[in-house]
mmCIF file with all atom_site columns, C-alpha atoms in Angstrom:
data_model
loop_
_atom_site.group_PDB
_atom_site.id
_atom_site.type_symbol
_atom_site.label_atom_id
_atom_site.label_alt_id
_atom_site.label_comp_id
_atom_site.label_asym_id
_atom_site.label_entity_id
_atom_site.label_seq_id
_atom_site.pdbx_PDB_ins_code
_atom_site.Cartn_x
_atom_site.Cartn_y
_atom_site.Cartn_z
_atom_site.occupancy
_atom_site.B_iso_or_equiv
_atom_site.pdbx_formal_charge
_atom_site.auth_seq_id
_atom_site.auth_comp_id
_atom_site.auth_asym_id
_atom_site.auth_atom_id
_atom_site.pdbx_PDB_model_num
ATOM 1   C CA . LYS M 1 1   ? 93.167  102.806 90.925  1.00 87.00 ? 1   LYS M CA 1
ATOM 2   C CA . GLN M 1 2   ? 93.805  101.616 94.459  1.00 91.00 ? 2   GLN M CA 1
ATOM 3   C CA . GLU M 1 3   ? 92.538  103.890 97.215  1.00 93.00 ? 3   GLU M CA 1
ATOM 4   C CA . VAL M 1 4   ? 93.237  103.468 100.914 1.00 95.00 ? 4   VAL M CA 1
ATOM 5   C CA . THR M 1 5   ? 91.192  105.055 103.673 1.00 96.00 ? 5   THR M CA 1
ATOM 6   C CA . GLN M 1 6   ? 91.578  105.005 107.440 1.00 96.00 ? 6   GLN M CA 1
ATOM 7   C CA . ILE M 1 7   ? 88.900  105.631 110.006 1.00 93.00 ? 7   ILE M CA 1
ATOM 8   C CA . PRO M 1 8   ? 88.905  107.391 112.387 1.00 92.00 ? 8   PRO M CA 1
ATOM 9   C CA . ALA M 1 9   ? 91.210  110.252 111.438 1.00 94.00 ? 9   ALA M CA 1
ATOM 10  C CA . ALA M 1 10  ? 91.982  110.817 115.113 1.00 96.00 ? 10  ALA M CA 1
ATOM 11  C CA . LEU M 1 11  ? 91.378  108.879 118.311 1.00 95.00 ? 11  LEU M CA 1
ATOM 12  C CA . SER M 1 12  ? 91.916  109.716 121.960 1.00 97.00 ? 12  SER M CA 1
ATOM 13  C CA . VAL M 1 13  ? 91.754  106.999 124.634 1.00 96.00 ? 13  VAL M CA 1
ATOM 14  C CA . PRO M 1 14  ? 92.704  106.641 128.303 1.00 97.00 ? 14  PRO M CA 1
ATOM 15  C CA . GLU M 1 15  ? 95.756  104.587 129.167 1.00 97.00 ? 15  GLU M CA 1
ATOM 16  C CA . GLY M 1 16  ? 95.151  100.857 129.510 1.00 97.00 ? 16  GLY M CA 1
ATOM 17  C CA . GLU M 1 17  ? 92.336  100.662 126.978 1.00 97.00 ? 17  GLU M CA 1
ATOM 18  C CA . ASN M 1 18  ? 92.361  98.179  124.111 1.00 97.00 ? 18  ASN M CA 1
ATOM 19  C CA . LEU M 1 19  ? 91.740  99.822  120.755 1.00 95.00 ? 19  LEU M CA 1
ATOM 20  C CA . VAL M 1 20  ? 91.258  99.071  117.071 1.00 96.00 ? 20  VAL M CA 1
ATOM 21  C CA . LEU M 1 21  ? 92.398  101.111 114.090 1.00 97.00 ? 21  LEU M CA 1
ATOM 22  C CA . ASN M 1 22  ? 90.796  100.489 110.707 1.00 97.00 ? 22  ASN M CA 1
ATOM 23  C CA . CYS M 1 23  ? 92.156  100.459 107.174 1.00 98.00 ? 23  CYS M CA 1
ATOM 24  C CA . SER M 1 24  ? 90.116  99.922  103.998 1.00 98.00 ? 24  SER M CA 1
ATOM 25  C CA . PHE M 1 25  ? 91.275  99.473  100.417 1.00 96.00 ? 25  PHE M CA 1
ATOM 26  C CA . THR M 1 26  ? 89.272  99.414  97.197  1.00 95.00 ? 26  THR M CA 1
ATOM 27  C CA . ASP M 1 27  ? 91.133  96.776  95.143  1.00 91.00 ? 27  ASP M CA 1
ATOM 28  C CA . SER M 1 28  ? 91.362  93.413  96.895  1.00 89.00 ? 28  SER M CA 1
ATOM 29  C CA . ALA M 1 29  ? 94.120  92.114  94.555  1.00 90.00 ? 29  ALA M CA 1
ATOM 30  C CA . ILE M 1 30  ? 96.887  92.991  96.975  1.00 91.00 ? 30  ILE M CA 1
ATOM 31  C CA . TYR M 1 31  ? 100.252 91.299  97.500  1.00 91.00 ? 31  TYR M CA 1
ATOM 32  C CA . ASN M 1 32  ? 100.675 92.501  101.062 1.00 93.00 ? 32  ASN M CA 1
ATOM 33  C CA . LEU M 1 33  ? 99.700  95.191  103.558 1.00 95.00 ? 33  LEU M CA 1
ATOM 34  C CA . GLN M 1 34  ? 101.916 97.065  106.000 1.00 96.00 ? 34  GLN M CA 1
ATOM 35  C CA . TRP M 1 35  ? 101.178 99.046  109.124 1.00 97.00 ? 35  TRP M CA 1
ATOM 36  C CA . PHE M 1 36  ? 103.520 101.916 109.969 1.00 96.00 ? 36  PHE M CA 1
ATOM 37  C CA . ARG M 1 37  ? 103.974 104.182 112.946 1.00 97.00 ? 37  ARG M CA 1
ATOM 38  C CA . GLN M 1 38  ? 104.964 107.839 112.566 1.00 96.00 ? 38  GLN M CA 1
ATOM 39  C CA . ASP M 1 39  ? 106.015 109.968 115.512 1.00 95.00 ? 39  ASP M CA 1
ATOM 40  C CA . PRO M 1 40  ? 105.700 113.773 115.208 1.00 90.00 ? 40  PRO M CA 1
ATOM 41  C CA . GLY M 1 41  ? 108.446 115.204 113.040 1.00 87.00 ? 41  GLY M CA 1
ATOM 42  C CA . LYS M 1 42  ? 109.868 111.784 112.274 1.00 90.00 ? 42  LYS M CA 1
ATOM 43  C CA . GLY M 1 43  ? 109.871 109.256 109.448 1.00 91.00 ? 43  GLY M CA 1
ATOM 44  C CA . LEU M 1 44  ? 107.767 106.105 109.267 1.00 94.00 ? 44  LEU M CA 1
ATOM 45  C CA . THR M 1 45  ? 108.674 102.884 111.052 1.00 95.00 ? 45  THR M CA 1
ATOM 46  C CA . SER M 1 46  ? 107.261 99.587  109.840 1.00 94.00 ? 46  SER M CA 1
ATOM 47  C CA . LEU M 1 47  ? 105.303 97.729  112.542 1.00 96.00 ? 47  LEU M CA 1
ATOM 48  C CA . LEU M 1 48  ? 103.800 94.715  110.800 1.00 95.00 ? 48  LEU M CA 1
ATOM 49  C CA . LEU M 1 49  ? 103.682 93.294  107.288 1.00 94.00 ? 49  LEU M CA 1
ATOM 50  C CA . ILE M 1 50  ? 100.896 90.858  106.358 1.00 94.00 ? 50  ILE M CA 1
ATOM 51  C CA . GLN M 1 51  ? 101.165 88.779  103.203 1.00 91.00 ? 51  GLN M CA 1
ATOM 52  C CA . SER M 1 52  ? 97.953  88.358  101.200 1.00 90.00 ? 52  SER M CA 1
ATOM 53  C CA . SER M 1 53  ? 97.858  84.660  102.140 1.00 90.00 ? 53  SER M CA 1
ATOM 54  C CA . GLN M 1 54  ? 97.943  85.452  105.863 1.00 91.00 ? 54  GLN M CA 1
ATOM 55  C CA . ARG M 1 55  ? 95.028  86.373  108.120 1.00 93.00 ? 55  ARG M CA 1
ATOM 56  C CA . GLU M 1 56  ? 96.997  88.069  110.871 1.00 94.00 ? 56  GLU M CA 1
ATOM 57  C CA . GLN M 1 57  ? 100.372 89.026  112.275 1.00 94.00 ? 57  GLN M CA 1
ATOM 58  C CA . THR M 1 58  ? 101.349 89.743  115.856 1.00 95.00 ? 58  THR M CA 1
ATOM 59  C CA . SER M 1 59  ? 104.163 91.685  117.428 1.00 95.00 ? 59  SER M CA 1
ATOM 60  C CA . GLY M 1 60  ? 104.049 92.208  121.185 1.00 96.00 ? 60  GLY M CA 1
ATOM 61  C CA . ARG M 1 61  ? 100.873 94.136  122.038 1.00 97.00 ? 61  ARG M CA 1
ATOM 62  C CA . LEU M 1 62  ? 100.066 94.686  118.365 1.00 97.00 ? 62  LEU M CA 1
ATOM 63  C CA . ASN M 1 63  ? 97.921  92.405  116.249 1.00 97.00 ? 63  ASN M CA 1
ATOM 64  C CA . ALA M 1 64  ? 97.079  93.148  112.638 1.00 97.00 ? 64  ALA M CA 1
ATOM 65  C CA . SER M 1 65  ? 94.385  91.240  110.760 1.00 96.00 ? 65  SER M CA 1
ATOM 66  C CA . LEU M 1 66  ? 93.644  91.130  107.055 1.00 96.00 ? 66  LEU M CA 1
ATOM 67  C CA . ASP M 1 67  ? 90.379  90.333  105.270 1.00 95.00 ? 67  ASP M CA 1
ATOM 68  C CA . LYS M 1 68  ? 91.361  90.660  101.646 1.00 92.00 ? 68  LYS M CA 1
ATOM 69  C CA . SER M 1 69  ? 87.968  89.815  100.202 1.00 91.00 ? 69  SER M CA 1
ATOM 70  C CA . SER M 1 70  ? 86.277  92.668  102.046 1.00 95.00 ? 70  SER M CA 1
ATOM 71  C CA . GLY M 1 71  ? 89.193  95.066  101.560 1.00 95.00 ? 71  GLY M CA 1
ATOM 72  C CA . ARG M 1 72  ? 89.830  95.612  105.255 1.00 97.00 ? 72  ARG M CA 1
ATOM 73  C CA . SER M 1 73  ? 92.599  95.414  107.810 1.00 97.00 ? 73  SER M CA 1
ATOM 74  C CA . THR M 1 74  ? 92.568  96.229  111.495 1.00 97.00 ? 74  THR M CA 1
ATOM 75  C CA . LEU M 1 75  ? 95.377  97.036  113.891 1.00 97.00 ? 75  LEU M CA 1
ATOM 76  C CA . TYR M 1 76  ? 94.585  95.995  117.446 1.00 97.00 ? 76  TYR M CA 1
ATOM 77  C CA . ILE M 1 77  ? 96.601  97.577  120.256 1.00 97.00 ? 77  ILE M CA 1
ATOM 78  C CA . ALA M 1 78  ? 96.258  95.919  123.637 1.00 97.00 ? 78  ALA M CA 1
ATOM 79  C CA . ALA M 1 79  ? 96.647  97.725  126.957 1.00 97.00 ? 79  ALA M CA 1
ATOM 80  C CA . SER M 1 80  ? 97.508  101.050 125.340 1.00 97.00 ? 80  SER M CA 1
ATOM 81  C CA . GLN M 1 81  ? 100.255 103.242 126.833 1.00 97.00 ? 81  GLN M CA 1
ATOM 82  C CA . PRO M 1 82  ? 101.085 106.957 126.436 1.00 97.00 ? 82  PRO M CA 1
ATOM 83  C CA . GLY M 1 83  ? 104.152 105.863 124.418 1.00 96.00 ? 83  GLY M CA 1
ATOM 84  C CA . ASP M 1 84  ? 101.773 104.463 121.789 1.00 97.00 ? 84  ASP M CA 1
ATOM 85  C CA . SER M 1 85  ? 100.712 108.016 120.909 1.00 97.00 ? 85  SER M CA 1
ATOM 86  C CA . ALA M 1 86  ? 101.598 108.513 117.243 1.00 97.00 ? 86  ALA M CA 1
ATOM 87  C CA . THR M 1 87  ? 100.063 108.444 113.783 1.00 96.00 ? 87  THR M CA 1
ATOM 88  C CA . TYR M 1 88  ? 99.446  104.977 112.365 1.00 97.00 ? 88  TYR M CA 1
ATOM 89  C CA . LEU M 1 89  ? 99.390  104.499 108.594 1.00 97.00 ? 89  LEU M CA 1
ATOM 90  C CA . CYS M 1 90  ? 98.538  101.465 106.519 1.00 97.00 ? 90  CYS M CA 1
ATOM 91  C CA . ALA M 1 91  ? 99.798  100.823 102.995 1.00 96.00 ? 91  ALA M CA 1
ATOM 92  C CA . VAL M 1 92  ? 99.034  98.185  100.358 1.00 95.00 ? 92  VAL M CA 1
ATOM 93  C CA . ILE M 1 93  ? 100.830 96.963  97.255  1.00 92.00 ? 93  ILE M CA 1
ATOM 94  C CA . GLY M 1 94  ? 99.089  95.150  94.415  1.00 86.00 ? 94  GLY M CA 1
ATOM 95  C CA . ASN M 1 95  ? 99.977  91.760  92.957  1.00 79.00 ? 95  ASN M CA 1
ATOM 96  C CA . TYR M 1 96  ? 101.698 93.388  90.004  1.00 75.00 ? 96  TYR M CA 1
ATOM 97  C CA . GLY M 1 97  ? 102.397 96.699  91.627  1.00 72.00 ? 97  GLY M CA 1
ATOM 98  C CA . GLN M 1 98  ? 105.746 98.306  92.034  1.00 75.00 ? 98  GLN M CA 1
ATOM 99  C CA . ASN M 1 99  ? 104.724 100.709 94.744  1.00 87.00 ? 99  ASN M CA 1
ATOM 100 C CA . PHE M 1 100 ? 102.758 100.959 97.946  1.00 91.00 ? 100 PHE M CA 1
ATOM 101 C CA . VAL M 1 101 ? 99.633  103.115 98.240  1.00 93.00 ? 101 VAL M CA 1
ATOM 102 C CA . PHE M 1 102 ? 99.336  104.775 101.639 1.00 95.00 ? 102 PHE M CA 1
ATOM 103 C CA . GLY M 1 103 ? 96.310  105.721 103.688 1.00 95.00 ? 103 GLY M CA 1
ATOM 104 C CA . PRO M 1 104 ? 96.079  109.153 105.370 1.00 95.00 ? 104 PRO M CA 1
ATOM 105 C CA . GLY M 1 105 ? 96.697  107.731 108.838 1.00 95.00 ? 105 GLY M CA 1
ATOM 106 C CA . THR M 1 106 ? 94.958  107.709 112.224 1.00 97.00 ? 106 THR M CA 1
ATOM 107 C CA . ARG M 1 107 ? 96.378  110.039 114.868 1.00 96.00 ? 107 ARG M CA 1
ATOM 108 C CA . LEU M 1 108 ? 96.257  108.259 118.225 1.00 97.00 ? 108 LEU M CA 1
ATOM 109 C CA . SER M 1 109 ? 96.556  109.951 121.590 1.00 97.00 ? 109 SER M CA 1
ATOM 110 C CA . VAL M 1 110 ? 96.771  107.793 124.723 1.00 97.00 ? 110 VAL M CA 1
ATOM 111 C CA . LEU M 1 111 ? 96.117  109.870 127.810 1.00 96.00 ? 111 LEU M CA 1
ATOM 112 C CA . PRO M 1 112 ? 97.851  109.071 131.108 1.00 94.00 ? 112 PRO M CA 1
ATOM 113 C CA . ASN S 2 1   ? 124.152 101.046 110.113 1.00 76.00 ? 1   ASN S CA 1
ATOM 114 C CA . ALA S 2 2   ? 122.880 104.582 109.685 1.00 82.00 ? 2   ALA S CA 1
ATOM 115 C CA . GLY S 2 3   ? 119.905 103.311 107.661 1.00 94.00 ? 3   GLY S CA 1
ATOM 116 C CA . VAL S 2 4   ? 118.378 106.039 105.479 1.00 96.00 ? 4   VAL S CA 1
ATOM 117 C CA . THR S 2 5   ? 119.711 109.555 105.958 1.00 96.00 ? 5   THR S CA 1
ATOM 118 C CA . GLN S 2 6   ? 118.332 112.798 104.556 1.00 97.00 ? 6   GLN S CA 1
ATOM 119 C CA . THR S 2 7   ? 119.678 116.326 104.424 1.00 96.00 ? 7   THR S CA 1
ATOM 120 C CA . PRO S 2 8   ? 118.738 119.033 105.112 1.00 96.00 ? 8   PRO S CA 1
ATOM 121 C CA . LYS S 2 9   ? 116.153 118.638 107.889 1.00 96.00 ? 9   LYS S CA 1
ATOM 122 C CA . PHE S 2 10  ? 114.556 122.013 107.186 1.00 96.00 ? 10  PHE S CA 1
ATOM 123 C CA . ARG S 2 11  ? 114.717 124.477 104.327 1.00 96.00 ? 11  ARG S CA 1
ATOM 124 C CA . ILE S 2 12  ? 112.955 127.672 103.286 1.00 97.00 ? 12  ILE S CA 1
ATOM 125 C CA . LEU S 2 13  ? 113.018 128.582 99.608  1.00 96.00 ? 13  LEU S CA 1
ATOM 126 C CA . LYS S 2 14  ? 111.787 131.571 97.694  1.00 97.00 ? 14  LYS S CA 1
ATOM 127 C CA . ILE S 2 15  ? 109.548 131.055 94.677  1.00 97.00 ? 15  ILE S CA 1
ATOM 128 C CA . GLY S 2 16  ? 111.644 130.218 91.630  1.00 96.00 ? 16  GLY S CA 1
ATOM 129 C CA . GLN S 2 17  ? 114.689 128.982 93.531  1.00 97.00 ? 17  GLN S CA 1
ATOM 130 C CA . SER S 2 18  ? 116.081 125.491 93.065  1.00 96.00 ? 18  SER S CA 1
ATOM 131 C CA . MET S 2 19  ? 117.521 122.979 95.486  1.00 96.00 ? 19  MET S CA 1
ATOM 132 C CA . THR S 2 20  ? 118.528 119.345 95.882  1.00 97.00 ? 20  THR S CA 1
ATOM 133 C CA . LEU S 2 21  ? 117.326 117.120 98.697  1.00 98.00 ? 21  LEU S CA 1
ATOM 134 C CA . GLN S 2 22  ? 119.896 114.501 99.530  1.00 97.00 ? 22  GLN S CA 1
ATOM 135 C CA . CYS S 2 23  ? 119.146 110.882 100.422 1.00 98.00 ? 23  CYS S CA 1
ATOM 136 C CA . ALA S 2 24  ? 121.548 108.051 101.160 1.00 97.00 ? 24  ALA S CA 1
ATOM 137 C CA . GLN S 2 25  ? 121.155 104.474 102.426 1.00 97.00 ? 25  GLN S CA 1
ATOM 138 C CA . ASP S 2 26  ? 123.763 102.004 103.622 1.00 96.00 ? 26  ASP S CA 1
ATOM 139 C CA . MET S 2 27  ? 121.680 98.820  103.459 1.00 96.00 ? 27  MET S CA 1
ATOM 140 C CA . ASN S 2 28  ? 122.609 97.968  99.847  1.00 95.00 ? 28  ASN S CA 1
ATOM 141 C CA . HIS S 2 29  ? 118.953 98.245  98.812  1.00 96.00 ? 29  HIS S CA 1
ATOM 142 C CA . ASN S 2 30  ? 118.241 98.394  95.108  1.00 95.00 ? 30  ASN S CA 1
ATOM 143 C CA . TYR S 2 31  ? 114.873 100.109 95.501  1.00 95.00 ? 31  TYR S CA 1
ATOM 144 C CA . MET S 2 32  ? 114.633 103.733 96.607  1.00 97.00 ? 32  MET S CA 1
ATOM 145 C CA . TYR S 2 33  ? 111.679 106.119 96.765  1.00 97.00 ? 33  TYR S CA 1
ATOM 146 C CA . TRP S 2 34  ? 110.812 109.761 97.244  1.00 98.00 ? 34  TRP S CA 1
ATOM 147 C CA . TYR S 2 35  ? 107.477 110.673 98.830  1.00 97.00 ? 35  TYR S CA 1
ATOM 148 C CA . ARG S 2 36  ? 105.829 113.895 99.881  1.00 97.00 ? 36  ARG S CA 1
ATOM 149 C CA . GLN S 2 37  ? 103.440 114.144 102.797 1.00 95.00 ? 37  GLN S CA 1
ATOM 150 C CA . ASP S 2 38  ? 100.929 116.953 103.105 1.00 93.00 ? 38  ASP S CA 1
ATOM 151 C CA . PRO S 2 39  ? 98.860  117.548 106.268 1.00 83.00 ? 39  PRO S CA 1
ATOM 152 C CA . GLY S 2 40  ? 96.051  115.000 106.667 1.00 78.00 ? 40  GLY S CA 1
ATOM 153 C CA . MET S 2 41  ? 97.097  113.146 103.538 1.00 81.00 ? 41  MET S CA 1
ATOM 154 C CA . GLY S 2 42  ? 98.857  109.893 102.947 1.00 84.00 ? 42  GLY S CA 1
ATOM 155 C CA . LEU S 2 43  ? 102.256 109.743 101.342 1.00 93.00 ? 43  LEU S CA 1
ATOM 156 C CA . LYS S 2 44  ? 102.329 110.443 97.626  1.00 94.00 ? 44  LYS S CA 1
ATOM 157 C CA . LEU S 2 45  ? 105.066 108.844 95.525  1.00 95.00 ? 45  LEU S CA 1
ATOM 158 C CA . ILE S 2 46  ? 107.118 111.338 93.513  1.00 97.00 ? 46  ILE S CA 1
ATOM 159 C CA . TYR S 2 47  ? 109.812 109.158 91.904  1.00 97.00 ? 47  TYR S CA 1
ATOM 160 C CA . TYR S 2 48  ? 111.330 105.777 92.499  1.00 96.00 ? 48  TYR S CA 1
ATOM 161 C CA . SER S 2 49  ? 114.386 103.848 91.393  1.00 96.00 ? 49  SER S CA 1
ATOM 162 C CA . VAL S 2 50  ? 114.908 100.112 90.946  1.00 94.00 ? 50  VAL S CA 1
ATOM 163 C CA . GLY S 2 51  ? 118.681 100.364 90.793  1.00 93.00 ? 51  GLY S CA 1
ATOM 164 C CA . ALA S 2 52  ? 121.592 102.563 89.807  1.00 93.00 ? 52  ALA S CA 1
ATOM 165 C CA . GLY S 2 53  ? 120.831 104.316 86.536  1.00 93.00 ? 53  GLY S CA 1
ATOM 166 C CA . ILE S 2 54  ? 117.119 103.402 86.516  1.00 95.00 ? 54  ILE S CA 1
ATOM 167 C CA . THR S 2 55  ? 114.415 105.796 87.679  1.00 96.00 ? 55  THR S CA 1
ATOM 168 C CA . ASP S 2 56  ? 110.706 106.156 87.011  1.00 95.00 ? 56  ASP S CA 1
ATOM 169 C CA . LYS S 2 57  ? 107.882 108.563 87.768  1.00 95.00 ? 57  LYS S CA 1
ATOM 170 C CA . GLY S 2 58  ? 105.450 108.061 90.579  1.00 93.00 ? 58  GLY S CA 1
ATOM 171 C CA . GLU S 2 59  ? 102.070 109.655 91.156  1.00 92.00 ? 59  GLU S CA 1
ATOM 172 C CA . VAL S 2 60  ? 103.173 113.315 91.479  1.00 95.00 ? 60  VAL S CA 1
ATOM 173 C CA . PRO S 2 61  ? 106.430 113.873 89.527  1.00 96.00 ? 61  PRO S CA 1
ATOM 174 C CA . ASN S 2 62  ? 105.787 117.335 88.071  1.00 96.00 ? 62  ASN S CA 1
ATOM 175 C CA . GLY S 2 63  ? 108.300 119.934 89.207  1.00 95.00 ? 63  GLY S CA 1
ATOM 176 C CA . TYR S 2 64  ? 110.855 117.359 90.366  1.00 97.00 ? 64  TYR S CA 1
ATOM 177 C CA . ASN S 2 65  ? 113.779 115.442 88.934  1.00 97.00 ? 65  ASN S CA 1
ATOM 178 C CA . VAL S 2 66  ? 115.896 112.583 90.220  1.00 97.00 ? 66  VAL S CA 1
ATOM 179 C CA . SER S 2 67  ? 119.084 110.739 89.385  1.00 94.00 ? 67  SER S CA 1
ATOM 180 C CA . ARG S 2 68  ? 120.614 107.510 90.675  1.00 96.00 ? 68  ARG S CA 1
ATOM 181 C CA . SER S 2 69  ? 124.279 107.212 89.845  1.00 95.00 ? 69  SER S CA 1
ATOM 182 C CA . THR S 2 70  ? 125.111 104.881 92.756  1.00 96.00 ? 70  THR S CA 1
ATOM 183 C CA . THR S 2 71  ? 123.228 102.275 94.786  1.00 96.00 ? 71  THR S CA 1
ATOM 184 C CA . GLU S 2 72  ? 123.579 104.421 97.913  1.00 96.00 ? 72  GLU S CA 1
ATOM 185 C CA . ASP S 2 73  ? 122.415 107.860 96.785  1.00 97.00 ? 73  ASP S CA 1
ATOM 186 C CA . PHE S 2 74  ? 119.107 109.103 95.378  1.00 98.00 ? 74  PHE S CA 1
ATOM 187 C CA . PRO S 2 75  ? 118.919 112.922 95.281  1.00 98.00 ? 75  PRO S CA 1
ATOM 188 C CA . LEU S 2 76  ? 115.699 114.789 94.491  1.00 98.00 ? 76  LEU S CA 1
ATOM 189 C CA . ARG S 2 77  ? 115.978 118.046 92.572  1.00 97.00 ? 77  ARG S CA 1
ATOM 190 C CA . LEU S 2 78  ? 113.382 120.818 92.757  1.00 96.00 ? 78  LEU S CA 1
ATOM 191 C CA . GLU S 2 79  ? 113.528 123.245 89.865  1.00 89.00 ? 79  GLU S CA 1
ATOM 192 C CA . LEU S 2 80  ? 111.722 126.595 90.024  1.00 93.00 ? 80  LEU S CA 1
ATOM 193 C CA . ALA S 2 81  ? 110.188 126.071 93.469  1.00 95.00 ? 81  ALA S CA 1
ATOM 194 C CA . ALA S 2 82  ? 106.487 126.865 93.849  1.00 96.00 ? 82  ALA S CA 1
ATOM 195 C CA . PRO S 2 83  ? 104.318 127.273 96.998  1.00 96.00 ? 83  PRO S CA 1
ATOM 196 C CA . SER S 2 84  ? 102.545 124.012 96.049  1.00 95.00 ? 84  SER S CA 1
ATOM 197 C CA . GLN S 2 85  ? 105.817 122.210 96.783  1.00 96.00 ? 85  GLN S CA 1
ATOM 198 C CA . THR S 2 86  ? 105.656 123.164 100.455 1.00 96.00 ? 86  THR S CA 1
ATOM 199 C CA . SER S 2 87  ? 105.573 119.766 102.122 1.00 97.00 ? 87  SER S CA 1
ATOM 200 C CA . VAL S 2 88  ? 107.514 117.191 104.097 1.00 97.00 ? 88  VAL S CA 1
ATOM 201 C CA . TYR S 2 89  ? 109.655 114.980 101.877 1.00 98.00 ? 89  TYR S CA 1
ATOM 202 C CA . PHE S 2 90  ? 110.594 111.438 102.804 1.00 97.00 ? 90  PHE S CA 1
ATOM 203 C CA . CYS S 2 91  ? 113.106 109.137 101.201 1.00 97.00 ? 91  CYS S CA 1
ATOM 204 C CA . ALA S 2 92  ? 112.770 105.376 101.659 1.00 96.00 ? 92  ALA S CA 1
ATOM 205 C CA . SER S 2 93  ? 114.490 102.211 100.520 1.00 96.00 ? 93  SER S CA 1
ATOM 206 C CA . SER S 2 94  ? 113.723 98.510  100.342 1.00 94.00 ? 94  SER S CA 1
ATOM 207 C CA . TYR S 2 95  ? 115.339 95.274  99.227  1.00 93.00 ? 95  TYR S CA 1
ATOM 208 C CA . ALA S 2 96  ? 112.427 94.443  96.905  1.00 89.00 ? 96  ALA S CA 1
ATOM 209 C CA . PRO S 2 97  ? 109.281 96.415  95.973  1.00 87.00 ? 97  PRO S CA 1
ATOM 210 C CA . GLN S 2 98  ? 106.980 94.337  98.196  1.00 87.00 ? 98  GLN S CA 1
ATOM 211 C CA . ASP S 2 99  ? 109.326 94.312  101.169 1.00 90.00 ? 99  ASP S CA 1
ATOM 212 C CA . THR S 2 100 ? 109.386 96.494  104.240 1.00 91.00 ? 100 THR S CA 1
ATOM 213 C CA . GLN S 2 101 ? 110.369 100.050 103.417 1.00 93.00 ? 101 GLN S CA 1
ATOM 214 C CA . TYR S 2 102 ? 112.845 101.917 105.606 1.00 95.00 ? 102 TYR S CA 1
ATOM 215 C CA . PHE S 2 103 ? 112.307 105.645 105.879 1.00 96.00 ? 103 PHE S CA 1
ATOM 216 C CA . GLY S 2 104 ? 114.569 108.600 106.470 1.00 96.00 ? 104 GLY S CA 1
ATOM 217 C CA . PRO S 2 105 ? 113.670 111.314 109.020 1.00 95.00 ? 105 PRO S CA 1
ATOM 218 C CA . GLY S 2 106 ? 112.286 113.688 106.394 1.00 96.00 ? 106 GLY S CA 1
ATOM 219 C CA . THR S 2 107 ? 112.967 117.191 105.072 1.00 97.00 ? 107 THR S CA 1
ATOM 220 C CA . ARG S 2 108 ? 110.470 119.941 105.880 1.00 96.00 ? 108 ARG S CA 1
ATOM 221 C CA . LEU S 2 109 ? 110.408 122.362 102.939 1.00 97.00 ? 109 LEU S CA 1
ATOM 222 C CA . THR S 2 110 ? 108.631 125.706 102.864 1.00 96.00 ? 110 THR S CA 1
ATOM 223 C CA . VAL S 2 111 ? 108.362 127.746 99.664  1.00 96.00 ? 111 VAL S CA 1
ATOM 224 C CA . LEU S 2 112 ? 107.476 131.417 100.176 1.00 94.00 ? 112 LEU S CA 1
#
């Protein structure tokens, strides 16, 4: 059974710092991996989707990498801003899976 | 496009009461999902649907029922509410199971 973990559970950084969020999964036979952002009291918004054949995806200040063989993905946020404060979740779907498995999320606070 | 809409936003139920959480999407997605999110936990899949008239159980289906009579709507029914069903419920949809999922704003349910 696929399990997804995210470390750390919470992170607080000063504005302007570059930071890395981690996601680990137990079964490397994944089809793709997604990173989501969740603001307090709101639904999830997809940030990046990485296919299993890809090593990374970039969108603005966000860069997500995927190392399928080691069961890891990282989300790199450059020059963090207070508006980046949110919970970030990763989710994976298997090669023959119908459904994504979500991690518990990392709660990020960027202090002005 | 409204995307994925959910009603109500908040609800308090007494033990043993029943209710229906409404979900609708206007993106003509075949795939729709119901998740629950408990504090510090990832999203857990309750039920999903691959098209009108076709539904299947997810990881935590006990105490819930769903129906899918149209492509647009995917209501979730709670029968005999229990305190363990206190949670935030999210509906989501996607074009295909491995594609980006689009989430509604959520329904915060408390069972007392």
